[in-house]
XYZ file of C-alpha atoms in Angstrom:
565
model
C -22.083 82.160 -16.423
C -22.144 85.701 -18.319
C -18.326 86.598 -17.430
C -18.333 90.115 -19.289
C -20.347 92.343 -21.648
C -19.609 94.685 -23.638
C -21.815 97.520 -25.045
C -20.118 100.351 -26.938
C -22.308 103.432 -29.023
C -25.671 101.930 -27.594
C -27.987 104.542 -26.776
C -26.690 106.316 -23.413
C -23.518 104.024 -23.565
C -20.487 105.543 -25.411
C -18.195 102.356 -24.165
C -18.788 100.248 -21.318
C -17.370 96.878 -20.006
C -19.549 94.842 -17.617
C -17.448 92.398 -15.341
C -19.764 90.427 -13.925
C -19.576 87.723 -10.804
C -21.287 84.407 -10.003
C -24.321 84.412 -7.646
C -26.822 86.862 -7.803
C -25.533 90.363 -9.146
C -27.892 93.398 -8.821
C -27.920 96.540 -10.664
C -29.601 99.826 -9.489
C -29.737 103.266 -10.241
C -32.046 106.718 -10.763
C -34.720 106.361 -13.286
C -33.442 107.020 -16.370
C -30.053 106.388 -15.635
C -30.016 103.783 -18.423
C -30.284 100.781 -16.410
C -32.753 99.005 -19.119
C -29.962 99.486 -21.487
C -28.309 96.659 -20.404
C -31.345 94.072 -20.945
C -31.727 95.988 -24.399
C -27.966 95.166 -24.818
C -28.380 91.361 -24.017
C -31.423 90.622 -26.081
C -29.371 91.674 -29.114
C -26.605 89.682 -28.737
C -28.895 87.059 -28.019
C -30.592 87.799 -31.455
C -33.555 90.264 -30.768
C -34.101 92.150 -33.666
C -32.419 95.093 -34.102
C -33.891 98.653 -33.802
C -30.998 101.163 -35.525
C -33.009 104.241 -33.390
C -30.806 102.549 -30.552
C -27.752 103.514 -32.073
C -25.509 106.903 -30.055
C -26.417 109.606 -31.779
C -23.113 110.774 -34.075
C -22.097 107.230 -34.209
C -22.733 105.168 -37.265
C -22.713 101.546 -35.603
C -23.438 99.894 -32.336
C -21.739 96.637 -31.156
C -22.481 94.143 -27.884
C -19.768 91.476 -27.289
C -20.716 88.897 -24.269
C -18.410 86.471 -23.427
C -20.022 83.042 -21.133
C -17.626 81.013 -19.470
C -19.533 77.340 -20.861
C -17.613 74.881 -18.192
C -20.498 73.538 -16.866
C -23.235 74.128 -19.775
C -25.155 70.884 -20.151
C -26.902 72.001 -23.417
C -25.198 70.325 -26.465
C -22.910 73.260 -27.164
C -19.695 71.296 -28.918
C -21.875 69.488 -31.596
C -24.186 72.758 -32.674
C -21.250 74.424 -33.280
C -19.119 71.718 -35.089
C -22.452 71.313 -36.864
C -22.471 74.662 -38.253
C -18.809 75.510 -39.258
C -17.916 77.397 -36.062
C -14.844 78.333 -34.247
C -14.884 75.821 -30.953
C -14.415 78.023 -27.692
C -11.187 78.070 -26.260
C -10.626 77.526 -22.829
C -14.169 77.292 -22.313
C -15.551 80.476 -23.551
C -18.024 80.963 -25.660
C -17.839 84.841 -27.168
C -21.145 85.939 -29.303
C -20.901 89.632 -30.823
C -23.420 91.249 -32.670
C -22.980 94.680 -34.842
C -25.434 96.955 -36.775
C -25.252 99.957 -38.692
C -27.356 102.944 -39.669
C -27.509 101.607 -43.246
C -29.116 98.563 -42.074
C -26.460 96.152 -42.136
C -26.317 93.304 -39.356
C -23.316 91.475 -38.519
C -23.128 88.569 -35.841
C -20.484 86.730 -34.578
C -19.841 83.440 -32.892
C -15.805 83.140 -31.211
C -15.348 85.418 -34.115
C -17.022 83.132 -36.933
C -19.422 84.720 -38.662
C -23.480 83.362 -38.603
C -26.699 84.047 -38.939
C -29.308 85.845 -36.593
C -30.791 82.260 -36.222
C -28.028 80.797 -34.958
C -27.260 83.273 -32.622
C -30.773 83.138 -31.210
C -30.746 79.275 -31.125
C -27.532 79.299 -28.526
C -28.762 82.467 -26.505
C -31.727 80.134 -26.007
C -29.556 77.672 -24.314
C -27.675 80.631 -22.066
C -30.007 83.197 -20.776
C -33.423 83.859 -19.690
C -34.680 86.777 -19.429
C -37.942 87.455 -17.130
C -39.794 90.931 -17.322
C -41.296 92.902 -19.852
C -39.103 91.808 -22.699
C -39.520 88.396 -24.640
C -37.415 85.643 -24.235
C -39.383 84.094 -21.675
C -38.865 80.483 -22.603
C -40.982 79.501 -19.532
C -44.034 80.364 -21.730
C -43.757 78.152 -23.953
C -45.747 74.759 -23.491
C -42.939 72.572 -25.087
C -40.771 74.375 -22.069
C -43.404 74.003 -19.685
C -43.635 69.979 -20.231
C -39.851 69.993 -20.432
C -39.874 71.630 -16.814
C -42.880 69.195 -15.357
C -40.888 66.370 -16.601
C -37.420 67.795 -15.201
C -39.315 68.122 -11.698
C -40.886 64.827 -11.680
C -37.726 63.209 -12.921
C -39.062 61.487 -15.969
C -36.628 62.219 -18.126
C -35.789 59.162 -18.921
C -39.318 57.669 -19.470
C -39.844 60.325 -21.883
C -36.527 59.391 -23.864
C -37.620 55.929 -24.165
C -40.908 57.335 -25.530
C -39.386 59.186 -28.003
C -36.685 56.560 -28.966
C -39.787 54.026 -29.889
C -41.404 57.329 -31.674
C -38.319 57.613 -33.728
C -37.751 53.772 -34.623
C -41.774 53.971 -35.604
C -41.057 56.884 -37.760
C -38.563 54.959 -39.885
C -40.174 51.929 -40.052
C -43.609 53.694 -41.603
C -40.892 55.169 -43.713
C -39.735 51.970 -44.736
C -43.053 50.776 -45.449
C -44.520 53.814 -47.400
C -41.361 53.071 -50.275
C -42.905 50.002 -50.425
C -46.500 50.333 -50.904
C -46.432 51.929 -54.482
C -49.079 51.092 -57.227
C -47.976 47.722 -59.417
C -47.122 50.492 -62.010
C -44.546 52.638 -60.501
C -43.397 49.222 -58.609
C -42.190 47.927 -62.074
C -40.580 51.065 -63.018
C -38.729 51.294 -59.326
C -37.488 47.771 -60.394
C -35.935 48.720 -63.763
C -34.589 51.351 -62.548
C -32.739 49.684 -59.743
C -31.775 46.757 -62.086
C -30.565 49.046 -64.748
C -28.311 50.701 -61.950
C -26.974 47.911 -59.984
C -25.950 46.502 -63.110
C -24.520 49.843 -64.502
C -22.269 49.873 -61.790
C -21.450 46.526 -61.326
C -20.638 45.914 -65.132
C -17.925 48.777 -64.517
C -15.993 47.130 -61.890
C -15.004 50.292 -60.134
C -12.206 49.997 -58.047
C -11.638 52.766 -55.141
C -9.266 55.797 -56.467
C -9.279 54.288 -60.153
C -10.867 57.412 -61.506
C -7.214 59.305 -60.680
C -4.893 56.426 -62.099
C -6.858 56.429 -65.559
C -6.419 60.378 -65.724
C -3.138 59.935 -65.013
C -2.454 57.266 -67.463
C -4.635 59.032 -70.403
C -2.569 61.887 -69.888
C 0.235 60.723 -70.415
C -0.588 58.032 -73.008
C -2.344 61.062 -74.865
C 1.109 62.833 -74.777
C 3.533 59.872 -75.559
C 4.496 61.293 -79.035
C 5.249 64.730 -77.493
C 7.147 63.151 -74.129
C 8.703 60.746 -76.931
C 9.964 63.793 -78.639
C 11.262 65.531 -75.670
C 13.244 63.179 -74.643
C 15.185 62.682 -77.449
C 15.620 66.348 -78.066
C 17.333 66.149 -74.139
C 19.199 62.941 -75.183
C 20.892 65.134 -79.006
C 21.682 68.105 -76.503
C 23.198 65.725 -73.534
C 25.121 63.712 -76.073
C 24.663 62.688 -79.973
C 25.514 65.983 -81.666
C 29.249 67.448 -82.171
C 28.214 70.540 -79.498
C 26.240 67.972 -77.083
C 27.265 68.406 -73.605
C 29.395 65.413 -72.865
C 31.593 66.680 -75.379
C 32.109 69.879 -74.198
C 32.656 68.274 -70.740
C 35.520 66.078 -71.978
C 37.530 69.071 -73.511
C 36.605 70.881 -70.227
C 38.431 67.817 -68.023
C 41.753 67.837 -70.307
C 42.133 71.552 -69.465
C 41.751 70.903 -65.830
C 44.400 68.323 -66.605
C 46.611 70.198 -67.876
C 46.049 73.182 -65.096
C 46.696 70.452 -62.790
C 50.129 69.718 -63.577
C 50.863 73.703 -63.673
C 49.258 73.685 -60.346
C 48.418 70.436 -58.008
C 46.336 72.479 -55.730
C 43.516 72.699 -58.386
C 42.874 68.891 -58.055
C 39.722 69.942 -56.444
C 38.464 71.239 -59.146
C 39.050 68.410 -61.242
C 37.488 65.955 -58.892
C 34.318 68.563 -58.967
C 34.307 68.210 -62.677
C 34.685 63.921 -62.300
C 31.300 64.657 -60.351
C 29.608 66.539 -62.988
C 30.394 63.827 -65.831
C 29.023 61.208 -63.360
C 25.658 62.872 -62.808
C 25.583 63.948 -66.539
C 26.095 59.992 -67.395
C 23.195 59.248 -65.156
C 21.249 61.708 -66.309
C 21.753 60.309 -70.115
C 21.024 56.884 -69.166
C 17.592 58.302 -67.215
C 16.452 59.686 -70.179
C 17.442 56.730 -72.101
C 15.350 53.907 -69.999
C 12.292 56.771 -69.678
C 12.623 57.064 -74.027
C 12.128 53.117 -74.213
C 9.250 53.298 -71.691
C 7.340 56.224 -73.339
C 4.989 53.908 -76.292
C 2.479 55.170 -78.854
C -0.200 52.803 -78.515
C -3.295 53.957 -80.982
C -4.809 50.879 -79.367
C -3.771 51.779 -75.803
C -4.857 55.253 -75.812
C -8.315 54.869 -77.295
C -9.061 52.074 -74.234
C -7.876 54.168 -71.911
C -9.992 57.001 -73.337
C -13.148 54.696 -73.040
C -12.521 53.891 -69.792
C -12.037 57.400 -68.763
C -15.635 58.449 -70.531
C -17.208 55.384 -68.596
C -16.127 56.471 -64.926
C -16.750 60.686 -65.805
C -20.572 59.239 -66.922
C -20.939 57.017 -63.940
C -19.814 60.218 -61.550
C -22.173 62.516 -63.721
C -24.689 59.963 -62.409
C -24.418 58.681 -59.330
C -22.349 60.772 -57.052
C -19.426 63.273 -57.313
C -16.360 60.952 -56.330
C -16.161 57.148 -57.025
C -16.415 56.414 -53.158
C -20.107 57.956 -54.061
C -20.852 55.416 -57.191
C -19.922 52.892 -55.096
C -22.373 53.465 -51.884
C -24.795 54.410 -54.869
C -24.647 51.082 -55.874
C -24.817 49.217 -52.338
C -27.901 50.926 -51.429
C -29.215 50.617 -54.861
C -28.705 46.469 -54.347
C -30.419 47.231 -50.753
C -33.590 48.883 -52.457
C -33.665 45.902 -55.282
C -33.502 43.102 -53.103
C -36.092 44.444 -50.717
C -38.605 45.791 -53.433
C -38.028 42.114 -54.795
C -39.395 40.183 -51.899
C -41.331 43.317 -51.476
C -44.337 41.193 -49.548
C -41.986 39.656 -47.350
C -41.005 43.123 -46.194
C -44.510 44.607 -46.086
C -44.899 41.581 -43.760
C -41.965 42.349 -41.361
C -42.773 45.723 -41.168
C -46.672 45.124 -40.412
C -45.151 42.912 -37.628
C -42.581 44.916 -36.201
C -45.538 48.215 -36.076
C -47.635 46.146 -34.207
C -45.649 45.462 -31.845
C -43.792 49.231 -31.219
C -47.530 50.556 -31.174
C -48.077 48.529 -28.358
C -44.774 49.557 -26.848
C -45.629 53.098 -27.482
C -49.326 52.788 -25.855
C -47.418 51.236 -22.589
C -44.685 53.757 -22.588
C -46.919 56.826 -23.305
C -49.570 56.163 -20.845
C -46.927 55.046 -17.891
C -45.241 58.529 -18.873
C -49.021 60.430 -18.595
C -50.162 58.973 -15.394
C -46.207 59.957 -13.646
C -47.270 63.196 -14.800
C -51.022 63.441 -13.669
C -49.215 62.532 -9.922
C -46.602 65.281 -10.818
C -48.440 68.204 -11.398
C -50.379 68.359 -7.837
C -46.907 68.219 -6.237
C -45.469 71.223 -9.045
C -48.590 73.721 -8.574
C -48.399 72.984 -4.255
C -44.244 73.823 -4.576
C -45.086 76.747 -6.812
C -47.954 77.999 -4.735
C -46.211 78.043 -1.546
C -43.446 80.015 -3.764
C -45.968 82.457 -4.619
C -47.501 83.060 -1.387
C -44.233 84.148 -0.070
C -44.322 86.810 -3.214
C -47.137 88.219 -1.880
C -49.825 85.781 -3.811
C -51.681 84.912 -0.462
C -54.537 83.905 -2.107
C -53.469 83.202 -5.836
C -53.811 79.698 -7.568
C -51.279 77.572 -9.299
C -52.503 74.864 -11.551
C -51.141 72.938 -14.728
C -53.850 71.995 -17.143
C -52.993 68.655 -19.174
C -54.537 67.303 -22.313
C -53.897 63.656 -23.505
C -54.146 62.345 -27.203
C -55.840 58.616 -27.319
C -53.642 56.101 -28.775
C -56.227 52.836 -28.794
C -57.867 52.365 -25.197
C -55.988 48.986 -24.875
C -52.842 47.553 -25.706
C -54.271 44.963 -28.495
C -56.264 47.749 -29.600
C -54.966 49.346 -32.835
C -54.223 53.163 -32.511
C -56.439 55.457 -34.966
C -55.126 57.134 -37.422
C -55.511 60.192 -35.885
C -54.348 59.408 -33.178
C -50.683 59.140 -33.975
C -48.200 60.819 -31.920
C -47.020 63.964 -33.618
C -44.247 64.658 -30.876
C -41.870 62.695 -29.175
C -42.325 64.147 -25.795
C -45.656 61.691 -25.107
C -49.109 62.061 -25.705
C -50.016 65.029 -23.559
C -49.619 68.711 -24.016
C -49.986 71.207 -20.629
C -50.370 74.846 -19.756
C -49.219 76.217 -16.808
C -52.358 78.129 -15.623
C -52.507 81.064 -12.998
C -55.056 82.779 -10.973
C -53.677 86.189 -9.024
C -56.721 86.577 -7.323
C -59.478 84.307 -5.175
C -62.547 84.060 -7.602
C -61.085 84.494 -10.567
C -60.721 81.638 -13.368
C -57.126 80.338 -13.834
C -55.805 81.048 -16.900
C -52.880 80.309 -19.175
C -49.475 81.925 -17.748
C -49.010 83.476 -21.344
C -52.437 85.688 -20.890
C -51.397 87.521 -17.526
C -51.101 90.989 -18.737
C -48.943 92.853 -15.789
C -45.528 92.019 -16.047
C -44.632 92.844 -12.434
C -47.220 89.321 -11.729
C -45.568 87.580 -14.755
C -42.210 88.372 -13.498
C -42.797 87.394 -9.756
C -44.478 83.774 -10.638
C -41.475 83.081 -13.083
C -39.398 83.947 -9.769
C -41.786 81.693 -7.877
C -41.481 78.994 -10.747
C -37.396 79.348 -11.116
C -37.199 78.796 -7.295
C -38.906 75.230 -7.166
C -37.151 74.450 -10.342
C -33.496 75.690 -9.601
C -32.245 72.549 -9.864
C -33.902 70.954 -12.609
C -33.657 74.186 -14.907
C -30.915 73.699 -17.443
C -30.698 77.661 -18.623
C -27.740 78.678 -16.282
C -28.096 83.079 -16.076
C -31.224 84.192 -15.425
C -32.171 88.087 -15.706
C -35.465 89.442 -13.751
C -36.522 93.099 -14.461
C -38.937 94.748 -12.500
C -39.678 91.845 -10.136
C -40.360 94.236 -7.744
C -43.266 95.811 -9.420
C -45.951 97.081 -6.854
C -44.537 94.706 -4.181
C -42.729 96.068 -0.604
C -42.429 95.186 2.738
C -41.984 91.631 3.291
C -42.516 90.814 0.157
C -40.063 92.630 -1.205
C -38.026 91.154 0.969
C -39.279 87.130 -0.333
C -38.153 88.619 -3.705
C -34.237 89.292 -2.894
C -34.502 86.181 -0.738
C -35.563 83.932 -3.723
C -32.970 85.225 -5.926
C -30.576 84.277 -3.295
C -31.411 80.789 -3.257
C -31.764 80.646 -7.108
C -28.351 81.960 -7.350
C -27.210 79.197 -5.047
C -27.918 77.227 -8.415
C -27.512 79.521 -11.264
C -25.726 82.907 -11.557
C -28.612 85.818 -11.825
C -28.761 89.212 -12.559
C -31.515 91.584 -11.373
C -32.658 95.057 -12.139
C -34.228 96.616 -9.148
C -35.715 99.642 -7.137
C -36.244 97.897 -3.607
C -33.048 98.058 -1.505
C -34.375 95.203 0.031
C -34.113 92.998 -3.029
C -30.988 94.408 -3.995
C -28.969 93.988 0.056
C -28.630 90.040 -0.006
C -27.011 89.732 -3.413
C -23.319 88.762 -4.136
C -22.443 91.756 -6.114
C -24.076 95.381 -6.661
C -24.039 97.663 -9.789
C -24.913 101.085 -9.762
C -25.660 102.974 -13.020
C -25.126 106.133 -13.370
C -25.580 109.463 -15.972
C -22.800 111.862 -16.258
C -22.163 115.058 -18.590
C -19.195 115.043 -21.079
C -17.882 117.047 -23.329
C -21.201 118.065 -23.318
C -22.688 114.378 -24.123
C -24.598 112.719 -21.486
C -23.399 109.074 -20.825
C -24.295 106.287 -18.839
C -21.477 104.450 -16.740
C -21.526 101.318 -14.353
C -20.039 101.060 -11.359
C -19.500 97.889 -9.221
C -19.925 98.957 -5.424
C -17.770 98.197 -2.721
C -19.581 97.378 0.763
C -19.457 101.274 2.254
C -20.431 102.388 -1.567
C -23.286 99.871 -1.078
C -24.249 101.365 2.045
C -24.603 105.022 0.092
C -26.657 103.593 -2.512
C -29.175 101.408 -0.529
C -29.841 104.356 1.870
C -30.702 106.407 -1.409
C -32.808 104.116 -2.357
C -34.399 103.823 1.139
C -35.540 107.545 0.599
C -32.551 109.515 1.861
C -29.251 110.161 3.434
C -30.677 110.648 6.879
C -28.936 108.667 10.000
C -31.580 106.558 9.910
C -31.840 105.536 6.451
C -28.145 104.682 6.685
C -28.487 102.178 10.076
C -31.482 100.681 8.062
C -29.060 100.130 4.949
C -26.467 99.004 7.002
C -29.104 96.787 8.703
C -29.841 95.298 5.466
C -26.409 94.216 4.644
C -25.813 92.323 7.319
């Protein structure tokens, strides 16, 4: 659910924080009061474009933060944003922000990693749906639509077997197709992968080699310098007149001597006894590390080879060794298949045949569930929509199927090769307002108030199927009232039962049954006009629906209070 959303410098808003509950909340207010600013609000953070007219005037940016609470999302969340360098969300909540400027500059964030616009867009997909006369409608859509007839026949899992033999098809004819080259380009694939294979095997590579060569041509190409070293730490330590051993023994026979003055400074002499020790084992260190250090010509040039042979296999065939080396087992893979190359072909013929035949089963079992689907969808939706006020209207769901051979032992045309892994049909929700008039596609009805009420009637059958879990209606209660108006607040009611929704209204009686009320309102100051949101208590409520019923007469108030209860 949308927990909270913030909107600060956005047209009317200065800086406002919407807490918002689960269920259905409503929001209401005067025309004009800036109640639309809150749908312009969410589309941006959900990736709209940006219009920088929309920004307060005296303000240089605008910024919407909306945080979901993502407990129960079913849509693949985790992975998408794993898969694109993202912050996780902690504690289950996902927070998307969005900025712009005057100057043009667009900043979105998700759980405070940057992205792009795309992304954003891609997970507001997943989150909201907004129904009105604003895009985002994802119910238009026919990829949607067949994802919604197969959600409400249940055939989910028909149509992920369908697309699982689609996908294995797909990388067989992939297979295949790197086989069927000209006898040309089939010689030269064979060189190559001959030449590579034994490239890499001639090397015999061992994992993390390349760093233990460096290592050892580093230091074999600094022996006389290390050699040097040394012995300029063993004359110093040792074998000159001033070396430090000698200083140390004239240093012990004065602490002798101060010892019999004084026996308390036997401490320091036994400090001193530890200093010689550790200067003894430092000498013979650098003694045993002198005799190890050797300036091999020989050694160094071999190691040098080496070195140039591993830096040009890398250059190659892959940044790291680990790389060379799965270079060179799928290189072996490629030769050995390209060299029984009509064995393969073979296989592959085979194993086609047989997944067309699958997919000609699977497809048209998954087409004929959905033939016996749709009469049950458009009667559901129907009866939806004559509760809206659509007494006489028409529901319908036009279907198309592509021909994949007309038997299973027939072989599918070419062109007749499933480009989707949803099945071989493609649908259109169709819709007729009035008796007499042609059904058409839901896309082409041109008054949003209709649009808006057969989404309603739509999201009602659907509740439970439909995976997007807020859904925002604005001006659902176009040119409806009476008892229609009161099918509208009832509808949202049970939708809510499923998802949380949020609804921008005029009719009190759409707005009475929800869980939570908003009122928005304009106020003067410091000479700026602002727009604030309220959340009503139930005597607040009372006020406002009697407003909107016309009045504050005594009977406008029983009828609110009527309403409520």
């Amino acid at each position: 659910m949308l927990t909270t959303l913030r909107i600060k410098n956005l047209a009317l808003v200065a800086d406002l924080t919407l807490e918002l509950q689960p269920g259905c909340n409503v929001i209401t207010g005067e025309t004009g009061a800036g109640k639309s600013i809150i749908i312009g609000a969410l589309n941006l953070v959900l990736g709209e474009r940006a219009d920088r007219t929309l920004i307060r005037s005296g303000s240089d940016s605008c910024s919407v933060e909306a945080v979901f609470d993502v407990a129960k999302l079913r849509a693949p969340l985790k992975s998408y944003l794993d898969e694109n360098g993202l912050e996780p969300c902690d504690d289950n909540q996902l927070v998307l922000k969005r900025t712009f400027t005057n100057t043009g500059t667009n900043r979105q964030f998700v759980n405070g990693s940057p992205t792009t616009l795309n992304v954003l867009s891609n997970i507001g997909e997943w989150l909201v749906d907004i129904h009105g006369p604003h895009d985002h409608q994802s119910l238009l859509h026919a990829a949607k639509q067949l994802t919604i007839l197969d959600a409400f026949g249940s055939l989910e899992k028909e149509r992920e077997v369908f697309a699982e033999r689609v996908r294995r098809r797909a990388g067989l004819e992939a297979e295949k197709s790197a086989l069927i080259v000209d006898e040309k380009t089939y010689a030269q694939q064979l060189d190559l992968l001959r030449f590579q294979v034994k490239e890499i095997e001639a090397a015999r590579l061992h994992p993390g080699e390349d760093e233990q060569v460096e290592q050892e041509f580093h230091r074999a190409s600094n022996a006389a310098k290390l050699l040097q070293l040394g012995q300029t730490a063993l004359d110093l330590l040792s074998e000159n007149e001033n070396a430090l051993m000698t200083q140390a023994g004239v240093v012990g026979r004065t602490l002798q001597e101060l010892q019999r003055v004084d026996a308390s400074a036997g401490q320091l002499t036994e400090l001193h006894a530890q200093a010689v020790a550790a200067l003894n084992e430092l000498q013979a260190g650098l003694s045993r590390y002198a005799e190890k250090v050797d300036v091999d010509p020989a050694q160094l040039a071999e190691l040098e080879e080496r070195l140039n042979l591993v830096h040009s296999l890398k250059r190659k065939y892959g940044a790291t060794l680990a790389e060379v080396l799965a270079f060179g087992d799928d290189a072996q893979r490629k030769l050995a298949s390209l060299e029984s190359r009509d064995v393969e072909l073979a296989r592959l013929n085979a194993a086609l045949e047989k997944l067309d035949a699958e997919i000609w089963k699977v497809g048209q079992s998954l087409s004929a569930k959905r033939r016996k689907v749709i009469p049950q969808l458009a009667r559901a939706a129907g009866k939806q929509l004559a509760d809206l006020g659509f007494q006489q209207s028409k529901f319908d769901v036009a279907i198309t199927s592509a021909r994949w051979g007309e038997a299973p032992d027939e072989p599918a045309r070419e062109d007749a090769r499933p480009t989707s892994a949803t099945g071989f049909d493609t649908i259109e929700f169709q819709f007729s307002p009035n008796p007499g008039e042609p059904a058409r596609p839901l896309r082409a009805i041109a008054s949003s108030g209709e649009m808006a009420r057969v989404m309603l009637a739509l999201k009602t059958v659907l509740a439970a199927e439909d995976e997007i879990p807020v859904l925002i209606f604005d001006e659902v209660d176009a040119n409806v009232g009476g008892e229609t108006a009161n099918a509208v607040g009832e509808k949202m009611k049970q939708i809510a039962a499923q998802r949380q929704v949020l609804c921008i209204t005029h009719l009190p009686q759409v707005a009475a049954p929800a869980d939570a009320h908003y009122v928005v309102t304009k106020q003067v100051k410091d000479g700026r006009t602002i727009s604030e949101i309220t959340l009503l208590d139930k005597k607040s409520r009372v006020t406002e629906l009697t407003r909107m019923l016309g009045g504050q007469s005594d009977a406008a108030r029983k009828h609110a209070e009527a309403l409520l209860k």
